[in-house]
Amino acid sequence: MDEPKSPPVASINSPQVGGPPVNLPIALPAKPFVVPQSPTHPPLPSPVKSDLLPRSSIRTMESDIKSAQTGQLSKGIEVKTPSFSAEPPQPVTPPKPPVFVPVPPVGVKLGEAEKRTAPLPGQEKLVPKLEPKLPETKVGLGVIEKKPISPLALPKPPVPPVKSSGIFVPTKPSIFANKRVTAIVAVGILVVLGGVLYWYLGNPPTDGPEKVVSPTPTPAVSVTPPDFGTEKPASTLSGIFGTFYHLAISAISESQPDPLADFKFEAVDLSNTHSSEQNIVATILKGSSGVYYKFSEFLDRFSIGFPINLVSFVDNNDFALILTKQTEFFDQGGKLIVSPSAKNLLTPKIALAVRVVDATEAGNQLTFWEDTMIDSFREFYDLPPQYGDLHFSDNSYQGVPIRFVNFPFPDNAIDYAIVTAKNGNDYLVIANSREQMYSIIDKLLGF
């Protein structure tokens, strides 16, 4: 079978046969796709040759000799120094600080805040930008539409909540808000009310005179004073001499104008009562009070002058008197009396003994006291009138140094020494005779 013949297709560029030429649309060529290229950096400038850079050359001795023969200078490296301007730098003026101008306060009252959805003053309203609509472009036989891309919706900023009132005024705290202040005020009020009630209720008004209430007498309890006859005071001499006795010195009165004579009478009575003892240790009481005399108080009581600094180097409380029976007497010619009188035998010699805390300083004070010691003890020891100058001399017994002065013989003298006793303590002893000093030294040393 014969295939049907299709009508001849006319060429697009050839004119139509038997009619006028038809203008057909011509398809535009498509734009080629261009790959984006990375930005290119401008080429670096080539280094410029400068005349300031040194030129390398080899300099030899031969070239220098030739240059010298021809009268030319030897070639070397020439360095050109750059020229600088001699203009001094201009001083930089510091910037002026801004002048602060105080703004006067303006009394503007704020009204109540309004709830509004409109933007606040100064706040821009966010409006999405719209892309312009592109026209439709017809390409070839079809139509290609290009729609604009809608922008993303931006979130709206949160609007802070607005309070109902414009200005917040803090409330003034009350004084009763503090519990401690309230409690103090309440206690004060109660105290005042209690005082007022006590005044009116406790003291009712009376028409008659006030009654004076006399205190009830308390019966006095009589205390019998202790017997100080054999009581031992707190003295370090008690361990050496054993029994302590007491002598009381009465106060000066009209009936007893001479306390020294009364004291010596009491000493004689005490010595004869205990006649079997060679040395009797006694402390001095202030009357019947039971208080003992100290060393310095005893000297002041009988007006015996002494260096005031001596008290600093002795124990003023560790003080006692030593009564010693005297058996050695001399006549006016210095001969020993074989049969002394009864009065001399019954009258004891009185010595002072006090514990020393610094033997060296106490010895210095005693040396200073020698100038006035004779006059100080003249009345107490009943010394004879002084004829001529008398000075203390040195003596020694049982290894103990002694300073003495006789009036004019050893049975009536002033002897003093610092003795280290067997209990380890040092004692200052001021005696009234040589025999008494020897007897006390033997007792203190334990012989």
Coordinates of C-alpha atoms in Angstrom, one line a residue:
M1 CA 0.0 0.0 0.0
D2 CA 1.0 3.4 -0.7
E3 CA 1.6 5.5 2.4
P4 CA -0.3 8.7 2.5
K5 CA 1.8 11.6 1.6
S6 CA 2.0 14.4 4.1
P7 CA 1.7 17.9 2.9
P8 CA 4.9 19.6 2.3
V9 CA 6.2 21.6 5.1
A10 CA 7.4 25.0 4.2
S11 CA 10.7 26.2 5.5
I12 CA 10.6 28.7 8.2
N13 CA 13.0 31.0 6.4
S14 CA 11.7 30.4 2.9
P15 CA 8.8 32.4 1.7
Q16 CA 5.4 30.8 1.3
V17 CA 4.7 29.9 -2.3
G18 CA 1.7 31.6 -3.7
G19 CA 1.0 34.1 -0.9
P20 CA 2.5 36.9 1.1
P21 CA 5.3 36.1 3.5
V22 CA 4.2 35.2 7.1
N23 CA 6.2 36.6 10.1
L24 CA 6.7 33.9 12.6
P25 CA 8.1 34.5 16.1
I26 CA 11.8 33.9 16.4
A27 CA 12.9 32.1 19.6
L28 CA 15.5 34.0 21.6
P29 CA 18.7 32.2 22.4
A30 CA 19.0 31.1 26.1
K31 CA 21.5 32.9 28.3
P32 CA 24.4 30.7 29.1
F33 CA 25.0 29.8 32.8
V34 CA 27.9 31.6 34.2
V35 CA 29.7 30.1 37.3
P36 CA 30.5 32.7 39.9
Q37 CA 34.1 33.3 40.4
S38 CA 35.9 34.1 43.6
P39 CA 37.1 37.7 43.9
T40 CA 40.5 38.2 42.6
H41 CA 43.1 40.2 44.5
P42 CA 44.9 43.0 42.8
P43 CA 48.4 42.0 41.8
L44 CA 51.1 43.1 44.2
P45 CA 53.3 46.0 43.0
S46 CA 56.7 44.9 41.9
P47 CA 59.5 46.1 44.1
V48 CA 60.9 49.4 43.0
K49 CA 64.6 49.5 42.7
S50 CA 65.9 52.1 45.0
D51 CA 69.2 53.9 44.6
L52 CA 69.6 53.8 48.4
L53 CA 70.2 50.1 48.5
P54 CA 73.9 49.2 48.5
R55 CA 75.5 47.7 45.5
S56 CA 77.8 44.8 46.1
S57 CA 81.2 45.0 44.6
I58 CA 84.5 43.2 45.3
R59 CA 87.3 45.4 46.4
T60 CA 90.8 44.1 46.1
M61 CA 94.2 45.5 47.0
E62 CA 95.2 45.5 43.4
S63 CA 92.3 47.8 42.5
D64 CA 93.2 50.1 45.4
I65 CA 96.9 50.3 44.1
K66 CA 95.8 51.1 40.6
S67 CA 93.4 53.8 41.8
A68 CA 96.2 55.3 43.9
Q69 CA 98.6 55.3 41.0
T70 CA 96.1 57.1 38.7
G71 CA 95.2 59.6 41.5
Q72 CA 91.6 58.3 41.8
L73 CA 89.9 57.4 45.1
S74 CA 89.2 53.8 45.9
K75 CA 85.7 52.7 45.2
G76 CA 83.6 51.6 48.0
I77 CA 80.0 51.4 49.0
E78 CA 78.2 54.7 49.0
V79 CA 75.4 55.1 51.4
K80 CA 73.0 58.0 50.8
T81 CA 71.5 59.4 54.0
P82 CA 67.9 60.4 53.7
S83 CA 67.2 64.1 54.4
F84 CA 64.7 65.0 57.1
S85 CA 62.8 68.2 57.6
A86 CA 64.0 70.3 60.4
E87 CA 60.6 71.6 61.4
P88 CA 59.8 71.0 65.1
P89 CA 56.7 69.0 65.9
Q90 CA 53.7 71.1 66.6
P91 CA 52.3 70.8 70.2
V92 CA 49.1 68.9 70.4
T93 CA 46.4 70.9 72.2
P94 CA 44.2 68.7 74.5
P95 CA 40.5 68.6 73.7
K96 CA 38.3 70.8 75.8
P97 CA 36.0 68.8 78.1
P98 CA 32.3 69.4 77.5
V99 CA 30.7 71.9 79.8
F100 CA 28.0 70.4 81.9
V101 CA 24.9 72.6 82.0
P102 CA 22.4 71.6 84.7
V103 CA 18.9 71.1 83.5
P104 CA 16.4 72.8 85.8
P105 CA 13.8 70.4 87.2
V106 CA 10.4 70.6 85.5
G107 CA 7.4 69.8 87.6
V108 CA 5.6 67.5 85.4
K109 CA 3.0 65.1 86.9
L110 CA 2.7 61.7 85.4
G111 CA -0.8 60.5 84.7
E112 CA -2.2 57.1 84.8
A113 CA -0.7 54.7 82.3
E114 CA -3.0 53.7 79.5
K115 CA -3.1 50.3 77.9
R116 CA -2.5 50.8 74.3
T117 CA -1.5 48.7 71.3
A118 CA -0.1 51.5 69.3
P119 CA 3.7 51.7 69.3
L120 CA 5.3 53.9 71.9
P121 CA 6.7 57.3 70.9
G122 CA 10.1 56.8 69.3
Q123 CA 9.4 53.1 68.6
E124 CA 9.2 52.3 64.9
K125 CA 6.5 50.0 63.7
L126 CA 7.8 46.9 62.0
V127 CA 6.3 46.8 58.5
P128 CA 7.3 43.8 56.3
K129 CA 8.9 45.0 53.0
L130 CA 7.1 43.8 49.9
E131 CA 9.1 42.8 46.8
P132 CA 7.9 44.6 43.6
K133 CA 5.9 42.3 41.4
L134 CA 7.8 41.3 38.3
P135 CA 6.1 41.4 35.0
E136 CA 5.3 38.2 33.2
T137 CA 7.8 37.3 30.4
K138 CA 6.8 35.2 27.6
V139 CA 9.5 33.0 26.2
G140 CA 8.9 31.1 23.0
L141 CA 5.6 29.4 22.8
G142 CA 5.1 29.1 26.6
V143 CA 4.8 31.6 29.4
I144 CA 7.1 31.6 32.5
E145 CA 5.8 33.4 35.6
K146 CA 8.2 34.6 38.2
K147 CA 6.6 35.1 41.6
P148 CA 8.3 37.2 44.3
I149 CA 9.4 35.5 47.5
S150 CA 7.5 36.7 50.5
P151 CA 9.8 37.9 53.4
L152 CA 9.9 36.0 56.7
A153 CA 7.6 37.3 59.4
L154 CA 9.7 38.8 62.2
P155 CA 8.5 38.2 65.8
K156 CA 7.2 41.2 67.5
P157 CA 9.2 42.4 70.6
P158 CA 7.4 41.7 73.9
V159 CA 5.8 44.7 75.4
P160 CA 6.5 45.1 79.1
P161 CA 3.4 45.1 81.4
V162 CA 2.3 48.5 82.4
K163 CA 1.3 49.1 86.0
S164 CA -1.9 50.8 86.8
S165 CA -0.2 53.7 88.6
G166 CA 2.5 55.9 87.1
I167 CA 4.8 56.3 90.2
F168 CA 5.4 53.8 93.0
V169 CA 5.6 55.6 96.4
P170 CA 6.9 53.3 99.2
T171 CA 4.9 53.3 102.3
K172 CA 6.5 54.8 105.4
P173 CA 7.3 52.0 107.9
S174 CA 5.5 52.3 111.2
I175 CA 7.5 52.4 114.5
F176 CA 5.3 49.6 115.8
A177 CA 6.4 47.3 112.9
N178 CA 9.5 46.4 114.8
K179 CA 8.7 43.8 117.4
R180 CA 11.7 44.7 119.6
V181 CA 10.7 48.4 119.8
T182 CA 7.2 47.4 120.6
A183 CA 8.3 45.1 123.4
I184 CA 10.6 47.8 124.9
V185 CA 7.8 50.4 124.8
A186 CA 5.4 48.0 126.5
V187 CA 7.9 47.1 129.2
G188 CA 8.5 50.8 129.9
I189 CA 4.8 51.5 130.2
L190 CA 4.4 48.6 132.6
V191 CA 7.3 49.8 134.8
V192 CA 5.8 53.3 135.0
L193 CA 2.4 52.0 135.8
G194 CA 3.8 49.6 138.4
G195 CA 5.7 52.5 140.1
V196 CA 2.6 54.7 140.2
L197 CA 0.5 51.9 141.7
Y198 CA 3.1 51.0 144.3
W199 CA 3.4 54.6 145.3
Y200 CA -0.4 55.1 145.8
L201 CA -1.2 51.6 147.2
G202 CA 1.9 51.0 149.3
N203 CA 1.9 54.4 151.0
P204 CA -1.7 55.3 151.9
P205 CA -2.2 58.8 153.2
T206 CA -2.4 59.1 157.0
D207 CA -3.9 61.9 159.0
G208 CA -1.7 61.6 162.1
P209 CA 2.1 61.9 162.4
E210 CA 4.3 59.2 160.9
K211 CA 5.4 56.4 163.1
V212 CA 9.1 56.0 163.5
V213 CA 10.0 52.3 163.6
S214 CA 13.0 51.7 165.8
P215 CA 15.3 48.9 164.8
T216 CA 15.3 45.8 166.9
P217 CA 18.5 45.7 168.9
T218 CA 20.7 42.7 168.1
P219 CA 22.5 41.2 171.1
A220 CA 26.3 41.6 170.8
V221 CA 28.3 38.4 171.1
S222 CA 31.2 38.8 173.4
V223 CA 34.5 37.4 172.1
T224 CA 37.1 36.4 174.6
P225 CA 40.5 37.5 173.3
P226 CA 42.9 34.6 172.8
D227 CA 45.8 34.0 175.1
F228 CA 49.0 35.0 173.4
G229 CA 51.2 33.6 176.1
T230 CA 52.5 30.6 174.2
E231 CA 51.1 31.2 170.7
K232 CA 53.7 31.1 168.0
P233 CA 53.5 33.9 165.3
A234 CA 54.3 33.3 161.7
S235 CA 58.1 33.9 162.0
T236 CA 61.0 31.9 160.7
L237 CA 62.8 32.3 164.1
S238 CA 60.2 29.9 165.7
G239 CA 62.0 26.9 164.3
I240 CA 65.3 28.0 166.0
F241 CA 64.3 29.4 169.4
G242 CA 61.2 27.3 169.9
T243 CA 58.6 29.0 172.2
F244 CA 57.5 32.5 171.4
Y245 CA 56.3 35.0 173.9
H246 CA 54.5 38.3 173.6
L247 CA 55.0 41.7 175.0
A248 CA 52.2 44.4 174.8
I249 CA 53.0 48.0 174.4
S250 CA 50.3 50.3 175.7
A251 CA 49.4 53.6 174.1
I252 CA 50.6 56.8 175.6
S253 CA 48.1 58.1 178.3
E254 CA 48.1 60.2 181.4
S255 CA 48.5 57.2 183.6
Q256 CA 51.4 55.9 181.6
P257 CA 53.3 58.9 180.1
D258 CA 56.5 56.8 179.5
P259 CA 55.8 53.8 177.3
L260 CA 59.5 52.8 177.2
A261 CA 59.8 52.4 181.0
D262 CA 56.6 50.4 181.0
F263 CA 57.9 48.2 178.1
K264 CA 61.2 47.5 180.0
F265 CA 59.3 46.6 183.1
E266 CA 57.3 44.1 181.1
A267 CA 60.5 42.7 179.7
V268 CA 62.1 42.2 183.1
D269 CA 59.0 40.4 184.3
L270 CA 58.9 38.1 181.3
S271 CA 62.6 37.3 181.7
N272 CA 62.3 36.4 185.4
T273 CA 59.2 34.3 184.8
H274 CA 61.3 32.1 182.5
S275 CA 64.6 32.3 184.3
S276 CA 65.7 28.8 183.1
E277 CA 66.0 30.1 179.5
Q278 CA 69.1 32.0 178.4
N279 CA 67.4 33.6 175.4
I280 CA 63.7 34.4 175.2
V281 CA 62.1 35.4 171.9
A282 CA 59.2 37.8 172.1
T283 CA 57.0 39.6 169.6
I284 CA 55.5 43.0 170.3
L285 CA 51.7 43.4 170.3
K286 CA 49.9 46.7 169.8
G287 CA 48.1 46.7 173.2
S288 CA 45.4 44.0 173.4
S289 CA 44.5 44.2 169.7
G290 CA 46.4 41.1 168.7
V291 CA 48.3 43.0 165.9
Y292 CA 52.1 42.7 165.9
Y293 CA 54.5 45.5 165.4
K294 CA 56.6 45.5 162.3
F295 CA 60.3 46.2 162.4
S296 CA 59.9 49.8 161.1
E297 CA 56.9 50.4 163.3
F298 CA 58.7 49.4 166.4
L299 CA 61.6 51.8 165.6
D300 CA 59.2 54.6 165.0
R301 CA 57.3 53.8 168.2
F302 CA 60.4 54.5 170.4
S303 CA 61.8 57.3 168.2
I304 CA 64.8 55.3 166.9
G305 CA 66.0 56.9 163.7
F306 CA 67.0 54.6 160.9
P307 CA 67.8 54.8 157.1
I308 CA 64.4 54.5 155.3
N309 CA 66.0 52.4 152.5
L310 CA 66.9 49.7 155.0
V311 CA 63.3 48.6 155.1
S312 CA 63.5 47.7 151.4
F313 CA 66.2 45.0 152.0
V314 CA 64.6 43.3 155.1
D315 CA 61.4 41.4 155.7
N316 CA 59.5 44.0 157.7
N317 CA 57.1 41.4 159.1
D318 CA 59.6 38.7 160.2
F319 CA 60.7 40.6 163.3
A320 CA 61.1 39.7 167.0
L321 CA 62.9 40.8 170.2
I322 CA 65.4 38.6 172.0
L323 CA 65.8 38.9 175.8
T324 CA 69.1 37.6 177.1
K325 CA 70.3 37.4 180.7
Q326 CA 73.6 39.2 181.3
T327 CA 76.3 37.8 183.6
E328 CA 79.4 39.7 182.4
F329 CA 79.9 43.1 184.1
F330 CA 82.9 45.5 184.4
D331 CA 83.8 48.1 186.9
Q332 CA 85.0 51.6 186.1
G333 CA 88.6 50.5 185.8
G334 CA 87.6 47.8 183.2
K335 CA 88.0 44.8 185.6
L336 CA 85.5 42.0 185.5
I337 CA 83.1 42.1 188.5
V338 CA 83.0 38.7 190.2
S339 CA 79.8 39.2 192.2
P340 CA 77.4 41.5 190.2
S341 CA 74.4 43.0 191.9
A342 CA 70.9 41.4 191.8
K343 CA 69.6 44.3 189.8
N344 CA 72.1 43.7 187.0
L345 CA 71.3 40.0 187.0
L346 CA 67.6 40.5 186.8
T347 CA 67.6 43.1 184.0
P348 CA 67.8 41.4 180.6
K349 CA 69.6 42.8 177.6
I350 CA 67.2 43.5 174.6
A351 CA 68.3 42.7 171.0
L352 CA 66.4 43.3 167.8
A353 CA 66.3 40.5 165.1
V354 CA 64.8 40.9 161.6
R355 CA 65.2 38.7 158.5
V356 CA 67.3 40.1 155.7
V357 CA 66.4 39.6 152.0
D358 CA 69.5 41.3 150.5
A359 CA 72.6 41.0 152.7
T360 CA 74.8 43.2 150.5
E361 CA 72.5 46.1 150.3
A362 CA 71.5 45.8 153.9
G363 CA 75.2 45.9 154.9
N364 CA 75.6 49.1 152.9
Q365 CA 72.7 50.7 154.7
L366 CA 74.1 49.7 158.1
T367 CA 77.4 51.3 157.2
F368 CA 75.6 54.5 156.4
W369 CA 73.6 54.2 159.7
E370 CA 76.7 54.0 161.8
D371 CA 77.0 57.8 161.7
T372 CA 73.7 58.2 163.7
M373 CA 73.2 54.8 165.3
I374 CA 74.6 55.8 168.6
D375 CA 72.3 58.8 169.0
S376 CA 69.4 56.7 167.7
F377 CA 69.7 54.0 170.4
R378 CA 71.0 56.3 173.3
E379 CA 67.6 56.5 175.1
F380 CA 66.5 52.9 174.2
Y381 CA 69.7 51.3 175.5
D382 CA 70.3 53.9 178.3
L383 CA 73.8 54.8 177.0
P384 CA 76.0 57.2 178.9
P385 CA 76.8 60.7 177.6
Q386 CA 79.3 60.7 174.8
Y387 CA 82.8 62.1 175.4
G388 CA 84.9 62.5 172.3
D389 CA 84.4 60.8 169.0
L390 CA 83.3 57.2 169.0
H391 CA 83.6 54.9 166.0
F392 CA 82.6 51.3 165.2
S393 CA 85.2 48.7 165.2
D394 CA 85.5 45.2 163.7
N395 CA 85.2 41.9 165.6
S396 CA 84.5 38.3 164.7
Y397 CA 82.9 35.3 166.4
Q398 CA 82.3 31.8 165.0
G399 CA 83.3 33.2 161.6
V400 CA 80.6 35.9 161.7
P401 CA 81.9 39.5 161.3
I402 CA 80.7 42.0 163.9
R403 CA 80.7 45.8 164.1
F404 CA 80.7 47.2 167.7
V405 CA 81.2 50.3 169.8
N406 CA 81.6 50.1 173.7
F407 CA 80.4 52.6 176.4
P408 CA 83.2 52.2 177.5
F409 CA 83.3 48.4 178.1
P410 CA 81.6 45.4 176.3
D411 CA 78.9 45.0 179.0
N412 CA 77.2 48.2 177.7
A413 CA 77.7 48.5 173.9
I414 CA 76.1 48.4 170.5
D415 CA 77.0 45.3 168.4
Y416 CA 75.4 44.5 165.1
A417 CA 75.9 41.6 162.6
I418 CA 74.2 39.8 159.7
V419 CA 74.2 36.1 160.6
T420 CA 73.3 33.2 158.3
A421 CA 71.3 30.9 160.5
K422 CA 71.1 27.1 160.3
N423 CA 67.7 27.4 158.5
G424 CA 69.4 29.2 155.6
N425 CA 68.0 32.7 156.3
D426 CA 70.1 35.8 157.0
Y427 CA 69.2 37.8 160.1
L428 CA 70.2 41.3 161.2
V429 CA 70.9 41.3 165.0
I430 CA 71.4 44.5 166.9
A431 CA 72.5 43.6 170.5
N432 CA 73.3 45.6 173.7
S433 CA 76.4 43.8 174.8
R434 CA 79.2 41.5 173.5
E435 CA 77.9 38.6 175.7
Q436 CA 74.4 38.9 174.2
M437 CA 75.7 39.0 170.6
Y438 CA 77.8 35.8 171.2
S439 CA 74.9 34.0 172.8
I440 CA 72.5 34.8 169.9
I441 CA 75.1 33.8 167.3
D442 CA 75.5 30.4 169.0
K443 CA 71.8 29.9 169.0
L444 CA 71.3 30.9 165.3
L445 CA 74.2 28.6 164.2
G446 CA 72.9 25.7 166.2
F447 CA 75.7 25.4 168.8

